[in-house]
Short mmCIF file of C-alpha atoms and ligand atoms in Angstrom, two decimals:
data_model
loop_
_atom_site.label_atom_id
_atom_site.label_comp_id
_atom_site.label_asym_id
_atom_site.label_seq_id
_atom_site.Cartn_x
_atom_site.Cartn_y
_atom_site.Cartn_z
CA MET V 1 -32.68 97.40 45.68
CA ALA V 2 -33.38 100.11 48.33
CA ARG V 3 -37.10 98.89 47.56
CA THR V 4 -37.10 95.06 48.49
CA VAL V 5 -35.22 96.62 51.69
CA TRP V 6 -38.26 98.93 52.52
CA ARG V 7 -40.92 95.70 52.00
CA SER V 8 -38.87 93.15 54.32
CA SER V 9 -39.74 93.53 58.40
CA LEU V 10 -36.16 94.07 59.18
CA GLY V 11 -36.14 97.25 56.94
CA LYS V 12 -38.98 98.52 57.92
CA LYS V 13 -37.18 97.73 61.03
CA THR V 14 -34.19 99.49 60.46
CA VAL V 15 -35.14 102.78 59.48
CA MET V 16 -37.77 103.24 62.67
CA ALA V 17 -34.36 102.68 64.84
CA VAL V 18 -32.46 105.00 62.73
CA SER V 19 -35.85 107.28 62.43
CA GLY V 20 -35.75 106.73 66.09
CA ILE V 21 -32.30 107.89 67.01
CA VAL V 22 -32.95 110.91 64.43
CA MET V 23 -35.54 111.95 66.87
CA LEU V 24 -33.78 110.36 70.09
CA LEU V 25 -30.42 113.29 69.27
CA TYR V 26 -33.06 116.26 68.94
CA LEU V 27 -34.88 115.55 72.45
CA VAL V 28 -31.54 115.34 73.84
CA ALA V 29 -30.40 118.53 72.75
CA HIS V 30 -33.76 119.98 73.15
CA MET V 31 -34.08 119.13 76.65
CA ILE V 32 -31.20 120.62 77.51
CA GLY V 33 -32.29 123.55 75.52
CA ASN V 34 -34.74 123.48 77.68
CA LEU V 35 -33.59 123.70 81.00
CA LYS V 36 -32.22 127.29 80.16
CA ILE V 37 -35.41 129.03 81.47
CA PHE V 38 -33.90 128.02 84.45
CA PHE V 39 -31.44 130.96 84.68
CA GLY V 40 -34.45 133.51 83.43
CA PRO V 41 -35.95 135.34 80.79
CA GLY V 42 -32.95 136.77 78.91
CA GLU V 43 -30.40 133.21 78.86
CA PHE V 44 -33.83 131.38 77.50
CA ASN V 45 -34.76 133.95 74.95
CA HIS V 46 -31.46 134.29 73.28
CA TYR V 47 -31.41 131.00 73.18
CA ALA V 48 -35.09 131.30 71.15
CA HIS V 49 -32.82 133.57 68.86
CA TRP V 50 -29.91 132.00 68.31
CA LEU V 51 -32.22 128.37 67.07
CA ARG V 52 -32.45 131.23 64.39
CA THR V 53 -29.53 132.09 63.55
CA VAL V 54 -27.59 129.19 63.18
CA GLY V 55 -24.84 128.70 60.97
CA GLU V 56 -25.07 132.79 59.69
CA PRO V 57 -23.34 134.61 57.74
CA PHE V 58 -22.55 130.76 55.37
CA MET V 59 -26.49 130.08 56.32
CA HIS V 60 -29.50 132.16 55.76
CA GLU V 61 -31.36 133.34 58.79
CA GLU V 62 -33.31 130.02 59.60
CA TRP V 63 -32.10 128.60 57.28
CA THR V 64 -30.67 125.28 59.85
CA LEU V 65 -33.61 125.78 61.90
CA TRP V 66 -35.98 124.52 58.56
CA LEU V 67 -32.82 121.82 58.27
CA ILE V 68 -33.79 120.86 61.31
CA ARG V 69 -37.18 120.54 61.03
CA VAL V 70 -36.94 119.20 58.11
CA ALA V 71 -34.99 116.14 58.81
CA LEU V 72 -37.80 115.80 62.20
CA VAL V 73 -40.43 115.75 60.01
CA VAL V 74 -39.62 113.16 57.60
CA ALA V 75 -37.61 111.07 60.91
CA VAL V 76 -41.64 111.08 62.14
CA VAL V 77 -43.11 110.11 58.86
CA ALA V 78 -40.82 107.19 58.30
CA HIS V 79 -41.29 106.20 62.01
CA ALA V 80 -45.14 105.96 61.39
CA VAL V 81 -45.41 104.19 58.21
CA SER V 82 -43.00 101.82 58.84
CA ALA V 83 -44.88 101.51 62.63
CA TYR V 84 -48.10 101.37 60.54
CA GLN V 85 -47.04 98.99 57.89
CA LEU V 86 -45.09 96.75 60.75
CA SER V 87 -48.50 96.38 62.91
CA ARG V 88 -50.59 95.36 59.69
CA ARG V 89 -47.98 92.50 59.22
CA ASP V 90 -48.46 91.59 62.94
CA LEU V 91 -52.24 91.69 62.21
CA ARG V 92 -52.14 89.90 59.35
CA ALA V 93 -50.18 86.81 60.61
CA ARG V 94 -52.11 86.13 63.77
CA PRO V 95 -56.04 87.45 61.59
CA VAL V 96 -57.96 85.18 65.32
CA LYS V 97 -57.08 85.99 68.45
CA TYR V 98 -56.35 82.93 70.48
CA VAL V 99 -59.32 81.31 71.93
CA HIS V 100 -57.52 81.48 75.25
CA LYS V 101 -57.56 85.28 76.85
CA LYS V 102 -54.12 85.76 75.45
CA PRO V 103 -53.45 88.67 74.46
CA ARG V 104 -52.73 89.03 70.59
CA THR V 105 -49.61 91.25 70.98
CA SER V 106 -47.58 91.35 74.24
CA TYR V 107 -47.00 93.83 76.29
CA ALA V 108 -44.33 95.76 75.12
CA THR V 109 -46.36 95.76 71.93
CA ARG V 110 -49.39 97.56 72.61
CA THR V 111 -47.99 100.03 74.96
CA MET V 112 -44.88 100.91 72.03
CA ARG V 113 -48.10 101.50 69.93
CA TRP V 114 -50.10 103.57 71.75
CA GLY V 115 -47.59 105.18 72.96
CA GLY V 116 -46.27 106.52 70.07
CA ILE V 117 -50.94 108.06 68.75
CA ILE V 118 -50.12 110.30 72.10
CA LEU V 119 -46.86 111.30 71.06
CA GLY V 120 -48.33 111.99 67.58
CA LEU V 121 -50.92 113.82 69.23
CA PHE V 122 -49.21 115.30 71.94
CA ILE V 123 -46.58 117.02 69.33
CA VAL V 124 -49.45 119.03 67.24
CA TRP V 125 -50.93 120.15 70.46
CA HIS V 126 -47.08 121.12 71.53
CA LEU V 127 -46.45 122.88 68.25
CA LEU V 128 -49.63 124.83 68.02
CA ASP V 129 -49.20 125.88 71.72
CA LEU V 130 -44.93 126.42 71.68
CA THR V 131 -44.08 127.52 68.01
CA THR V 132 -47.44 128.76 66.10
CA GLY V 133 -49.24 130.15 69.89
CA THR V 134 -52.20 129.01 67.80
CA ALA V 135 -53.73 126.91 71.00
CA HIS V 136 -51.60 128.41 73.13
CA PRO V 137 -53.54 129.47 76.81
CA GLY V 138 -53.56 133.35 77.40
CA GLY V 139 -51.85 136.13 74.36
CA PHE V 140 -49.15 133.89 72.72
CA GLN V 141 -45.46 136.06 72.14
CA GLU V 142 -43.89 135.97 69.34
CA GLY V 143 -39.89 135.75 70.17
CA ARG V 144 -41.10 135.55 73.72
CA PRO V 145 -41.12 131.91 74.86
CA TYR V 146 -40.41 132.05 77.72
CA GLN V 147 -42.95 133.90 78.71
CA ASN V 148 -45.13 131.73 76.43
CA VAL V 149 -44.12 128.27 79.05
CA VAL V 150 -44.64 130.13 81.53
CA ASP V 151 -48.23 130.82 81.05
CA THR V 152 -48.20 127.12 79.25
CA PHE V 153 -47.37 125.62 82.89
CA SER V 154 -49.47 128.55 84.81
CA THR V 155 -53.07 126.24 83.48
CA TRP V 156 -53.70 123.23 84.94
CA TYR V 157 -53.93 121.69 81.41
CA GLY V 158 -50.67 122.99 80.42
CA ASN V 159 -48.68 120.82 83.11
CA THR V 160 -51.44 117.90 83.19
CA VAL V 161 -50.70 117.37 79.15
CA TYR V 162 -46.85 117.65 79.34
CA ILE V 163 -45.82 115.61 82.03
CA ALA V 164 -48.26 112.52 80.45
CA ALA V 165 -46.83 113.13 78.03
CA VAL V 166 -42.98 113.32 78.68
CA LEU V 167 -44.22 110.46 80.71
CA ALA V 168 -45.06 108.69 77.83
CA LEU V 169 -42.07 109.78 76.23
CA GLY V 170 -39.74 107.79 78.85
CA LEU V 171 -41.96 104.22 78.86
CA HIS V 172 -41.28 105.09 74.91
CA VAL V 173 -37.41 105.44 74.31
CA ARG V 174 -36.96 103.21 77.12
CA HIS V 175 -38.31 100.31 75.12
CA GLY V 176 -37.43 101.95 72.23
CA PHE V 177 -33.57 102.67 71.93
CA TRP V 178 -33.75 98.99 73.13
CA SER V 179 -35.66 97.81 70.35
CA ALA V 180 -33.58 99.92 68.14
CA ALA V 181 -29.78 98.26 69.52
CA GLN V 182 -31.67 95.19 68.14
CA THR V 183 -31.70 96.08 65.21
CA LEU V 184 -29.65 97.17 64.40
CA GLY V 185 -26.83 94.08 65.75
CA ALA V 186 -26.08 96.12 68.70
CA GLY V 187 -26.98 93.28 71.35
CA SER V 188 -25.79 90.21 72.65
CA ARG V 189 -25.53 88.63 75.07
CA THR V 190 -22.58 90.51 76.55
CA ARG V 191 -24.20 93.55 76.87
CA ASP V 192 -27.60 93.45 77.06
CA ARG V 193 -27.58 94.26 80.60
CA ALA V 194 -25.32 97.23 79.61
CA LEU V 195 -27.84 98.01 76.68
CA LYS V 196 -30.49 98.39 79.11
CA THR V 197 -29.31 100.46 81.67
CA VAL V 198 -28.33 102.04 79.07
CA ALA V 199 -32.38 102.10 77.36
CA ASP V 200 -33.13 103.17 81.84
CA VAL V 201 -30.95 106.36 82.42
CA LEU V 202 -30.83 108.07 78.26
CA ALA V 203 -35.54 108.09 79.61
CA LEU V 204 -34.56 108.91 82.90
CA LEU V 205 -32.62 111.27 81.95
CA LEU V 206 -35.13 112.53 79.81
CA THR V 207 -38.37 111.75 81.71
CA ALA V 208 -36.62 114.16 84.61
CA GLY V 209 -34.94 116.83 82.26
CA PHE V 210 -38.85 117.86 80.32
CA VAL V 211 -40.56 117.22 83.34
CA ALA V 212 -37.94 119.69 86.00
CA VAL V 213 -39.85 122.52 84.05
CA PRO V 214 -43.49 122.28 83.83
CA VAL V 215 -42.68 122.04 87.95
CA GLY V 216 -40.33 124.44 87.99
CA VAL V 217 -43.29 126.58 86.29
CA MET V 218 -46.04 124.88 89.60
CA THR V 219 -42.90 125.39 92.06
CA GLY V 220 -42.29 128.89 91.97
CA VAL V 221 -39.03 129.00 90.78
CA VAL V 222 -39.37 129.95 87.43
CA SER V 223 -41.38 132.94 86.78
C1 HEM F 301 -41.67 119.97 79.24
C2 HEM F 301 -41.49 119.51 77.94
C3 HEM F 301 -40.96 120.81 77.06
C4 HEM F 301 -41.43 122.25 76.79
C5 HEM F 301 -41.39 123.32 77.64
C6 HEM F 301 -40.47 122.50 74.98
C7 HEM F 301 -40.77 123.20 75.26
C8 HEM F 301 -41.01 124.03 73.60
C9 HEM F 301 -40.73 125.67 73.70
C10 HEM F 301 -40.94 126.71 73.90
C11 HEM F 301 -40.55 125.42 72.12
C12 HEM F 301 -40.59 126.18 71.04
C13 HEM F 301 -39.66 126.92 70.84
C14 HEM F 301 -38.85 127.83 70.23
O1 HEM F 301 -39.65 128.02 69.00
O2 HEM F 301 -38.32 128.68 69.87
C15 HEM F 301 -40.79 123.94 71.36
C16 HEM F 301 -40.93 123.91 70.18
C17 HEM F 301 -40.81 122.02 70.22
N1 HEM F 301 -40.66 121.59 69.90
FE1 HEM F 301 -40.83 120.91 72.54
N2 HEM F 301 -40.57 121.47 74.38
C18 HEM F 301 -41.42 120.42 75.59
C19 HEM F 301 -41.38 119.22 75.63
C20 HEM F 301 -41.05 118.63 74.65
C21 HEM F 301 -40.96 117.70 73.82
C22 HEM F 301 -41.59 115.64 74.89
C23 HEM F 301 -41.00 116.78 71.93
C24 HEM F 301 -41.56 115.14 71.38
C25 HEM F 301 -42.09 114.79 72.17
C26 HEM F 301 -41.28 118.10 71.12
C27 HEM F 301 -40.91 118.87 70.64
C28 HEM F 301 -40.85 119.80 69.52
C29 HEM F 301 -40.81 120.33 68.38
C30 HEM F 301 -40.53 119.18 67.08
C31 HEM F 301 -40.53 121.65 68.54
C32 HEM F 301 -40.84 122.30 66.96
C33 HEM F 301 -39.57 123.11 66.73
C34 HEM F 301 -39.16 124.08 65.72
O3 HEM F 301 -39.41 123.56 64.21
O4 HEM F 301 -39.03 125.38 65.76
N3 HEM F 301 -41.12 119.18 72.90
N4 HEM F 301 -40.32 123.75 72.63
#
């Protein structure tokens, strides 16, 4: 049964929708948490420490964080694998290009594919930059994320990479949220306009919230 569902295009689209929503929930929380940077190093570093102790004493240190990490990895892999398989299917359904210059895929499909690849690469870089510190400019300081964030956004390439990725994220969420709602059956003639507005507002809030951090460092509000 599960196999049949997974093999169908609707099954893969459902996996994309559900894993997308899981990542979206994480991103909303991450964006809100990041805004604590505007309240100074004490509050931001305290929040980062809390992330490692959530659920104590029931949970051991970092258990909750690791649960979240595992859920995110599962979501990222499921999202990427079904996206890849759906696009292979698309190509097989139309192996020959149109005679006229019309592209094989729509503008939205192409931006979603490229956007997804850009975000995947960004996440790897972001983890090396601010989680492991492997690719961090200057000396990475374990347990002091405030200073690490300020270091990153004190470089031109840090600002460029993050802002470009966050803009790609906004576009991806705008279309992705809408597609997920359609796949999960929330769309209808009367609801579609409202769903588009929710997608726009969500994408805009996420983009603005994430971009505020590099802009805050660049303007000296955060230093
Ligand atoms: C300006 C934008 C962003 C800033 C300032 C930022 C900041 C940070 C910081 C400081 C950490 C390390 C937290 C810690 O170890 O305590 C982190 C982790 C992380 N960020 Fe971001 N982030 C941004 C955007 C994003 C975006 C757009 C994504 C996803 C598309 C993302 C995904 C993640 C993930 C997956 C982690 C790892 C969490 C973990 O396993 O510990 N971040 N971010």
